[in-house]
Tab-separated table of C-alpha atoms in Angstrom:
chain	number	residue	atom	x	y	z
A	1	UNK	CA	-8.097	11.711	-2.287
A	2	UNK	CA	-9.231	9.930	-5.549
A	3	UNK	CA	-9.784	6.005	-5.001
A	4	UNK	CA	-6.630	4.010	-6.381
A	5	UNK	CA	-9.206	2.906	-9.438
A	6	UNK	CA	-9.857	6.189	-10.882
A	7	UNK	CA	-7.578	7.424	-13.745
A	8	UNK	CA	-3.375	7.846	-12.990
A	9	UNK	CA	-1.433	9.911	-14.343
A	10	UNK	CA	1.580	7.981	-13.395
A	11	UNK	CA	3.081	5.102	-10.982
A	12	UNK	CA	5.681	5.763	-8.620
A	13	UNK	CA	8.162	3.344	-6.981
A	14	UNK	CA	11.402	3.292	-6.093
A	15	UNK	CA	14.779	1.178	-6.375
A	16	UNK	CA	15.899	-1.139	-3.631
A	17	UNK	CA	19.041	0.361	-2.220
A	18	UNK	CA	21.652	-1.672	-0.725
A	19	UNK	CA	20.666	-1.681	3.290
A	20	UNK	CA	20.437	-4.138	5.793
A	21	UNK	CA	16.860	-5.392	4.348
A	22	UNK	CA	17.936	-6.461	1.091
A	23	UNK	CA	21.567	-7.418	1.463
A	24	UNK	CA	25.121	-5.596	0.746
A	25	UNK	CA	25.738	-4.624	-2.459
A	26	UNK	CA	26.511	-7.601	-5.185
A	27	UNK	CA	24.522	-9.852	-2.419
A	28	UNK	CA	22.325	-12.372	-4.255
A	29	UNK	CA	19.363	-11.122	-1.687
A	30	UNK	CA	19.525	-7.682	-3.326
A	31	UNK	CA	19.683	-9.004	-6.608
A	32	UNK	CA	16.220	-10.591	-5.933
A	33	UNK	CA	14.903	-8.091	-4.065
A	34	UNK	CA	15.779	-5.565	-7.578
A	35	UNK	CA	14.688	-8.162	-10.222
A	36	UNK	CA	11.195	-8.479	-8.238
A	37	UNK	CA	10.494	-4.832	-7.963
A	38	UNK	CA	11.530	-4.395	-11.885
A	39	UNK	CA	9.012	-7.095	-12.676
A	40	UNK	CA	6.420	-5.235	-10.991
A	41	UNK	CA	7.485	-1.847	-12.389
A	42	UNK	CA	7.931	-3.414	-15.993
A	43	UNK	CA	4.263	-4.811	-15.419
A	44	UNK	CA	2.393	-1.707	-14.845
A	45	UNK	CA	4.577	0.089	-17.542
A	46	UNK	CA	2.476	-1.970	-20.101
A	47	UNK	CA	-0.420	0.037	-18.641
A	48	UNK	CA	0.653	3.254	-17.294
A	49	UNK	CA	3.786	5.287	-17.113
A	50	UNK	CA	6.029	4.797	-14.324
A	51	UNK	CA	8.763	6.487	-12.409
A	52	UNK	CA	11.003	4.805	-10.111
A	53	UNK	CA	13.736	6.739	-7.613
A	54	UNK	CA	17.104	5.469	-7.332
A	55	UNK	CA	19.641	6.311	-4.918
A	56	UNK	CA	22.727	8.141	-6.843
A	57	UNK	CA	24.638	5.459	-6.381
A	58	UNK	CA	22.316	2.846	-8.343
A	59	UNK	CA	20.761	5.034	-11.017
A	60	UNK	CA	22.639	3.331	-13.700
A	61	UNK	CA	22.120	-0.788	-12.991
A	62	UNK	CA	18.390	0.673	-12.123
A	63	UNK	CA	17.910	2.413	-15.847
A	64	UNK	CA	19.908	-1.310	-17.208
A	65	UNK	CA	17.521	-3.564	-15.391
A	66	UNK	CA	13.812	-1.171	-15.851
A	67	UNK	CA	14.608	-0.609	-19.225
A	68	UNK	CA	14.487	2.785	-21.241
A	69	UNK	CA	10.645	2.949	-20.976
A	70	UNK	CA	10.978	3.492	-17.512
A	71	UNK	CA	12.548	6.766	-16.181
A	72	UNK	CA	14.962	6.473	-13.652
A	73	UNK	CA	14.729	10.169	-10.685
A	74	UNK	CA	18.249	10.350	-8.756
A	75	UNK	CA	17.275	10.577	-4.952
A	76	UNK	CA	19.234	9.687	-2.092
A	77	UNK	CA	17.110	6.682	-0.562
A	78	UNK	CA	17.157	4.491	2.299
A	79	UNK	CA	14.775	1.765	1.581
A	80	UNK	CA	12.070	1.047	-1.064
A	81	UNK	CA	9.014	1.393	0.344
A	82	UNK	CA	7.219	3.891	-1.677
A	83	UNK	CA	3.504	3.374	-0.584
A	84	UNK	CA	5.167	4.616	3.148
A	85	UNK	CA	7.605	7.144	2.583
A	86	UNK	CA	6.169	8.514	-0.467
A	87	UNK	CA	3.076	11.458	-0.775
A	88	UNK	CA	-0.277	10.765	-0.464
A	89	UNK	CA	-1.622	12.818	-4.051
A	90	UNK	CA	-4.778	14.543	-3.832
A	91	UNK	CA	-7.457	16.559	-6.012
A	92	UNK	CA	-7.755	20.383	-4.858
A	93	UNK	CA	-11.566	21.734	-5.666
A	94	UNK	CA	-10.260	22.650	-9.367
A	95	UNK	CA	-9.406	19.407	-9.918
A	96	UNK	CA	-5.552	19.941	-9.288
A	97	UNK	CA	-3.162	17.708	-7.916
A	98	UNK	CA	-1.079	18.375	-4.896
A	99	UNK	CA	1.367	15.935	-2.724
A	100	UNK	CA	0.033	15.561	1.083
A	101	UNK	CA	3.769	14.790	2.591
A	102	UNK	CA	2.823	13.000	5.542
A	103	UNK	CA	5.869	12.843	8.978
A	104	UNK	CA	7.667	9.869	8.047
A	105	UNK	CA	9.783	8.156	10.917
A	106	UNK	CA	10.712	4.247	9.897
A	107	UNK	CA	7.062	2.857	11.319
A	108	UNK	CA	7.292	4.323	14.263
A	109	UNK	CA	10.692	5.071	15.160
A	110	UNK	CA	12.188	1.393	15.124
A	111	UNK	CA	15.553	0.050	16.149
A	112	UNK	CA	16.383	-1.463	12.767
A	113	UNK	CA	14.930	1.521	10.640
A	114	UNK	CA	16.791	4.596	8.933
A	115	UNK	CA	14.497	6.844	7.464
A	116	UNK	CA	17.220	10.130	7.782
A	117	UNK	CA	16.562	10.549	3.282
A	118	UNK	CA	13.064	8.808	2.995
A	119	UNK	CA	11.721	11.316	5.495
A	120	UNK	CA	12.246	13.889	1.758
A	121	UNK	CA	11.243	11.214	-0.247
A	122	UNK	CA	7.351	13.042	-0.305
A	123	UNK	CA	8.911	16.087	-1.134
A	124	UNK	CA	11.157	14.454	-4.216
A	125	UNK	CA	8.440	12.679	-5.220
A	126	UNK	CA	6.400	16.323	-5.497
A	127	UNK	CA	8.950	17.725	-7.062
A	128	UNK	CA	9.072	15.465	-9.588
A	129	UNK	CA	5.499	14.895	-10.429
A	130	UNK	CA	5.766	19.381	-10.334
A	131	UNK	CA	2.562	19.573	-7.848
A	132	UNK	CA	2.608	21.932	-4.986
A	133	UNK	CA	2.966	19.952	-1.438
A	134	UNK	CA	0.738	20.417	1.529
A	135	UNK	CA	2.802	19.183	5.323
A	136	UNK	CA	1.232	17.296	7.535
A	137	UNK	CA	1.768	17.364	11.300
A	138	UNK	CA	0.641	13.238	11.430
A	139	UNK	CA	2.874	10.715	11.615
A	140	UNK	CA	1.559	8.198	9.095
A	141	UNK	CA	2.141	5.980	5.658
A	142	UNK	CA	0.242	5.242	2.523
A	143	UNK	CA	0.249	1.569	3.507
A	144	UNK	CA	-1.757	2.798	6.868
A	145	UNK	CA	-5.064	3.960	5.307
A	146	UNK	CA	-7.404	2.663	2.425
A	147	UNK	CA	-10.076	5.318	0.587
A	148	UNK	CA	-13.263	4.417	-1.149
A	149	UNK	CA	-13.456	8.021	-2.834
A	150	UNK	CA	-16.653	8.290	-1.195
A	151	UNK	CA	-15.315	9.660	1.931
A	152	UNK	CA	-14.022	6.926	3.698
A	153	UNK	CA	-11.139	6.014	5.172
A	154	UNK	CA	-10.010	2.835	6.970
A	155	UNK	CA	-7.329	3.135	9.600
A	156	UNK	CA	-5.851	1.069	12.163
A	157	UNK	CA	-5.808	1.788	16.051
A	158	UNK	CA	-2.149	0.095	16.421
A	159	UNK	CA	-0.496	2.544	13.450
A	160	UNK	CA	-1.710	6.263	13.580
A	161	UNK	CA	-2.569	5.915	17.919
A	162	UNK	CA	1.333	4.133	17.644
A	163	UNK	CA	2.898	6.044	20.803
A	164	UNK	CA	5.816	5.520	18.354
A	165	UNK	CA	4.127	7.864	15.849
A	166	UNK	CA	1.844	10.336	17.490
A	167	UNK	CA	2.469	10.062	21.067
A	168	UNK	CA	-0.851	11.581	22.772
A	169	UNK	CA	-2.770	10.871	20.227
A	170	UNK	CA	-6.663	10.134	19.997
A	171	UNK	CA	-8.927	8.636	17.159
A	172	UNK	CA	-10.389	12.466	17.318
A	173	UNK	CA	-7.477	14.540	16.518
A	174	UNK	CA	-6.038	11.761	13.664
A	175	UNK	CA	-9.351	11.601	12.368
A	176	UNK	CA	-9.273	15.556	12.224
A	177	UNK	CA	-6.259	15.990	10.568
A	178	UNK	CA	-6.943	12.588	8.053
A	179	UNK	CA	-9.778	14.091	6.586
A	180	UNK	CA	-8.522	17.554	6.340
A	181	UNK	CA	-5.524	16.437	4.391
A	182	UNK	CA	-7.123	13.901	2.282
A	183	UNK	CA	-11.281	15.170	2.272
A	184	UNK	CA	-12.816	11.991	3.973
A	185	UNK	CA	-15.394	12.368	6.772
A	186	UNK	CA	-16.219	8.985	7.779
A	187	UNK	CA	-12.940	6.689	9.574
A	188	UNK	CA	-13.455	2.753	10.283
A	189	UNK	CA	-11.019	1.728	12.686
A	190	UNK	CA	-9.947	-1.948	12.656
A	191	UNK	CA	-8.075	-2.719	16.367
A	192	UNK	CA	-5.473	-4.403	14.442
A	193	UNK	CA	-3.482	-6.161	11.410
A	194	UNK	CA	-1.828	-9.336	11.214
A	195	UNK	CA	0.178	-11.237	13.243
A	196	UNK	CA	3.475	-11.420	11.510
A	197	UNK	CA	3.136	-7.425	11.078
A	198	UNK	CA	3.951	-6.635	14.724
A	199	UNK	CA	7.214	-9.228	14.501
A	200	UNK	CA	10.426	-7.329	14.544
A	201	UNK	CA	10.607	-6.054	11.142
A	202	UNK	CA	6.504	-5.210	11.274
A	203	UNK	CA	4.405	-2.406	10.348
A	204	UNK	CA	2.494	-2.743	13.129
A	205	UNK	CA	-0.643	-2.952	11.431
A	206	UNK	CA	-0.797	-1.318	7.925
A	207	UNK	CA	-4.616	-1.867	6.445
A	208	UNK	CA	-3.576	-2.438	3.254
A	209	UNK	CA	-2.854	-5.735	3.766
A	210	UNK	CA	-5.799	-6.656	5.458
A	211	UNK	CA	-8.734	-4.778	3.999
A	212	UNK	CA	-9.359	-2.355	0.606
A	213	UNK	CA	-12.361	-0.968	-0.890
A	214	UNK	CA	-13.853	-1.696	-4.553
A	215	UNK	CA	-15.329	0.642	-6.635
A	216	UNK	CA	-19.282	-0.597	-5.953
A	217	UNK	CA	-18.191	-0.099	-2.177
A	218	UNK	CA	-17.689	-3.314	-1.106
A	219	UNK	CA	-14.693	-4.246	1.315
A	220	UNK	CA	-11.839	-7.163	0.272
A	221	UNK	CA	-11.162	-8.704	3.775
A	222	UNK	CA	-7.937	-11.096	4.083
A	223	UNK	CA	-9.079	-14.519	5.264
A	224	UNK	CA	-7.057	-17.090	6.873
A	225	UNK	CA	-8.720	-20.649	6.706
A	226	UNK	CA	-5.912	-22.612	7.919
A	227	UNK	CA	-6.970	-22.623	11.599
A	228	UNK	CA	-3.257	-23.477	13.112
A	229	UNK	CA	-2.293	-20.147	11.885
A	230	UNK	CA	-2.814	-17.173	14.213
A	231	UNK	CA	-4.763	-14.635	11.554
A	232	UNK	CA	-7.546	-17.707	11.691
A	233	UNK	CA	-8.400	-16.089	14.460
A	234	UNK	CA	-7.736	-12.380	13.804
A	235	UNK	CA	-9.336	-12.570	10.853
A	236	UNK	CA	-12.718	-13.470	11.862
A	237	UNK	CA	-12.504	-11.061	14.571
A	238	UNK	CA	-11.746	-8.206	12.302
A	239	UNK	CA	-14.832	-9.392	9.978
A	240	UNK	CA	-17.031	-9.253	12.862
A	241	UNK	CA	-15.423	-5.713	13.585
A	242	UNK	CA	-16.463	-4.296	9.769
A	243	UNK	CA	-19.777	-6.037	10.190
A	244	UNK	CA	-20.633	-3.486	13.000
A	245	UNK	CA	-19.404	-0.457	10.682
A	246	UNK	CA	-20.717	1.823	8.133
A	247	UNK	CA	-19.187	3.979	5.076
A	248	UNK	CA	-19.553	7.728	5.401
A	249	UNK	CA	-23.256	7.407	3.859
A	250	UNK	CA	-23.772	5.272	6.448
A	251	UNK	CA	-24.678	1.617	5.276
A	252	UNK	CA	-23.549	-1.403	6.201
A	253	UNK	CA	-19.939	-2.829	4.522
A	254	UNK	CA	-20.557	-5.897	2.058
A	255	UNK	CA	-17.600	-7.812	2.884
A	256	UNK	CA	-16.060	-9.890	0.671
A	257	UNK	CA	-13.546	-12.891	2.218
A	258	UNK	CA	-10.619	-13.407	0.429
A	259	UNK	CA	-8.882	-16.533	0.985
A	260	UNK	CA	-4.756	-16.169	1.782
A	261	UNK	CA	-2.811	-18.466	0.084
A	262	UNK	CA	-2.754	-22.070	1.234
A	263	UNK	CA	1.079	-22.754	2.227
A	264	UNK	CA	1.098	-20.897	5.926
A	265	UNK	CA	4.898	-20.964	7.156
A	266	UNK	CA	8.136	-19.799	5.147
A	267	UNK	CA	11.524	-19.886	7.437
A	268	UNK	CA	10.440	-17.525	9.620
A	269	UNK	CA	7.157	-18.537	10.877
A	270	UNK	CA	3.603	-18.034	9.844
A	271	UNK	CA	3.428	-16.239	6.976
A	272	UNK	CA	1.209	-12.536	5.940
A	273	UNK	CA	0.937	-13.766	2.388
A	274	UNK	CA	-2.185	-11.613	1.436
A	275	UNK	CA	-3.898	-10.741	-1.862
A	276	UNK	CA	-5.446	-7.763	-0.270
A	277	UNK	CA	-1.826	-6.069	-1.107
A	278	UNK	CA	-2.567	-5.330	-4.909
A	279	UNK	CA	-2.334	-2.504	-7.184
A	280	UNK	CA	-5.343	-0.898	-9.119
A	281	UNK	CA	-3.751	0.791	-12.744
A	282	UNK	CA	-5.259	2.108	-15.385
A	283	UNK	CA	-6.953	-0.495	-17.229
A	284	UNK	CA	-5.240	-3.660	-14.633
A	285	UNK	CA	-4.917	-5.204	-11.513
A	286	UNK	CA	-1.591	-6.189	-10.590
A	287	UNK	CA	-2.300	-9.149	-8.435
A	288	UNK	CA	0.894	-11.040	-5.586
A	289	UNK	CA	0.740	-14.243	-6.561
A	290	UNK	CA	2.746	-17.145	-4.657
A	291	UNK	CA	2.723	-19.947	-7.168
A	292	UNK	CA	-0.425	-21.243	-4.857
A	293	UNK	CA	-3.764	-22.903	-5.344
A	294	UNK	CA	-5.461	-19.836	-4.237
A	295	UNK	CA	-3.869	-17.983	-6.643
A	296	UNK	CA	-6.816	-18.321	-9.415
A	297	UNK	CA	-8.983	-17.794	-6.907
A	298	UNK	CA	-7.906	-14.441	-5.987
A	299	UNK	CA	-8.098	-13.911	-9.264
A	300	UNK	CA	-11.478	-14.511	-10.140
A	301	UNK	CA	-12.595	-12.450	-6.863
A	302	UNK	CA	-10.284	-9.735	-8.553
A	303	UNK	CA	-12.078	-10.234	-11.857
A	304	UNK	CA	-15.381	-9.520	-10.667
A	305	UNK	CA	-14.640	-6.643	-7.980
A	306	UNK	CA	-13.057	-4.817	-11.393
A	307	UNK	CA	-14.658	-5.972	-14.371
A	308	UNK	CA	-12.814	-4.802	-17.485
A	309	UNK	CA	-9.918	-4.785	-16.248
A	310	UNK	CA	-6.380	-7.184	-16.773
A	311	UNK	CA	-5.729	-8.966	-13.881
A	312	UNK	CA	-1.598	-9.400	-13.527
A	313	UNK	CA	-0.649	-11.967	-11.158
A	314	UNK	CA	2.867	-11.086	-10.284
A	315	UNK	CA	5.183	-13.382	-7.818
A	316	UNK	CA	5.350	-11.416	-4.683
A	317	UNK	CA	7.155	-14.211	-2.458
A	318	UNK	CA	10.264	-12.487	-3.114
A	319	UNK	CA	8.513	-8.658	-1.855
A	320	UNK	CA	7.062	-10.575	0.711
A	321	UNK	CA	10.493	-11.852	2.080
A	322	UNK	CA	11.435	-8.477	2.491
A	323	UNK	CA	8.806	-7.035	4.723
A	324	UNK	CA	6.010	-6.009	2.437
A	325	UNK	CA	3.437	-6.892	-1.062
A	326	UNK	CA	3.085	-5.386	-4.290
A	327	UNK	CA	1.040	-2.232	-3.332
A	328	UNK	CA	3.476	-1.411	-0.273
A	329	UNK	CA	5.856	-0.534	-3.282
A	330	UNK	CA	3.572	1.311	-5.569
A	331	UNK	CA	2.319	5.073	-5.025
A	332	UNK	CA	-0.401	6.146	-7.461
A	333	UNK	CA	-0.626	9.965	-8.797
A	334	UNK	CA	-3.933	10.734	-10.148
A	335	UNK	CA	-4.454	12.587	-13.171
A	336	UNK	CA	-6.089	16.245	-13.171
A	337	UNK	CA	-9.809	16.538	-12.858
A	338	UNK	CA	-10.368	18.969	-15.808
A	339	UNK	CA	-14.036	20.172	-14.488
A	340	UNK	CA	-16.008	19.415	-11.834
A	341	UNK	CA	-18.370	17.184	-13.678
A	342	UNK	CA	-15.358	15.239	-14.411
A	343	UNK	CA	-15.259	15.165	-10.692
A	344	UNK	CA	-18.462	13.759	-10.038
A	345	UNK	CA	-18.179	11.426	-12.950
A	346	UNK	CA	-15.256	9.984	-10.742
A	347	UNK	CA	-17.322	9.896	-7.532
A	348	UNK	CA	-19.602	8.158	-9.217
């Protein structure tokens, strides 16, 4: 699996359906949730192509709001989650891209979930791109790993050991079956995400909210400074967790802190607003932004982990409200390695 930074071919997303996350249809709470996914689609469209699925019922007001830049694939959804339901794309040793459609079951088989047409979304998503697909017998979603392209991956203990998922499951045989599907040999495990993720409507611990990689190696960690929040804690214990590890070469992480935004409670309780959950494009960063202090500064950290690139700070609150960020929406299909040097030039 290519890191998210090297080149795309295309983005991937998908339409907010009318469901009991975002609201009946004609609710104002599905309006928002649709006008903040367009901006994000519209956003990355300035710097890559994109394709979004819509549920047949919605491919119309999805091709009126995205625009006709943006092309609209019918497919019956439930949700809007592409980073979960969707593939995971990965180079074959031509340089070939094939779809690695993971078992998706609505984070581990919860009450409130309905995954009975995103559990094909992988395969629709395939289809689409025209790549062949390779099944997986692992429970998992994209939100639940991170890559550095150098062969390593960062999981969590609470998503792919999730008796929900893979009941009987050990680090050894989802380790085993992660790097066979996606050619990493080196796992981190991090005991655990944030708080708010193991709520009700939680992931139970996706990574990609807490922790990515950069292309010179180094790790973004989430940090929570406000010390009546719960992640204060959790988030110093999870640095002193990736201070003990090693990439797949086997040197010690440089971890870089990244402050969370300053406000710390919405109407639900403490909040997971995290800049961790970006997207890496060709040529930009698109950054969830809050309308918060910290905002700049996320950006500037952004700025220097990818020099050269546009950083695109995006309101997320809205995404946010709904359960996830700006990557947890996104699914990024690489573009063909035409030779194997071009393959090592992308290691590299």
């Amino acid at each position: 699996m290519p890191a998210e930074w090297e080149q795309h071919e295309r983005t991937w997303m998908a339409f907010p359906p009318a469901n009991d996350t975002f609201g009946a249809p004609g609710s104002e709470s599905l309006e928002w949730a649709r006008t903040a996914w367009t901006r994000v689609a519209r956003t990355i469209a300035r710097y890559e192509p994109v394709t979004v699925l819509a549920d047949p019922a919605d491919v119309e007001i999805a091709r009126e709001m995205l625009g006709a830049g943006i092309p609209v694939q019918s497919t019956p959804l439930d949700d809007a989650w592409m980073r979960d339901a969707g593939p995971t794309f990965v180079h074959d040793a031509q340089g070939s891209v094939t779809a690695v459609n993971w078992i998706f079951n609505g984070w581990g088989a919860q009450d409130w979930a309905e995954w009975g047409k995103d559990e094909k979304v992988g395969r629709a998503v395939a289809e689409g791109a025209g790549v062949p697909v390779q099944d997986s017998t692992l429970v998992n979603e994209g939100g639940g790993f991170h890559v550095d392209g150098r062969g390593t991956v960062l999981l969590t203990e609470t998503v792919q050991l999730d008796p929900g998922r893979n009941p009987g499951a050990t680090k050894e045989s989802v380790e085993a079956e992660i790097h066979a599907r996606i050619g990493t040999r080196h796992a981190i495990w991090l005991p655990r995400g944030l708080t708010r993720d193991y709520e009700e409507f939680g992931t139970r611990g996706h990574v990609d909210i807490v922790a990515s990689f950069t292309p010179d190696g180094s790790v973004l960690l989430h940090r929570q400074d406000d010390a009546a929040h719960p992640d204060y804690d959790v988030t110093r214990f999870l640095r002193s967790e990736l201070e003990k590890a090693v990439d797949a070469e086997g040197r010690p992480l440089t971890i870089i802190d990244v402050p969370a935004p300053k406000v710390v409670r919405d109407d639900e309780g403490f909040v997971d607003y995290s800049y961790i959950n970006h997207y890496v494009g060709n040529g930009v960063v698109v950054l969830c932004a809050f309308d918060d202090a910290n905002d700049a500064v996320a950006a500037d950290i952004l700025s220097r982990a990818y020099p050269g690139r546009a950083i695109e700070l995006v309101d997320a609150r809205d995404i946010f409200s709904f359960g996830g960020g700006i990557h947890c929406i996104t699914q990024q299909q690489p573009a063909v390695r035409s030779s194997p040097e071009a393959a090592s030039a992308g290691e590299r």
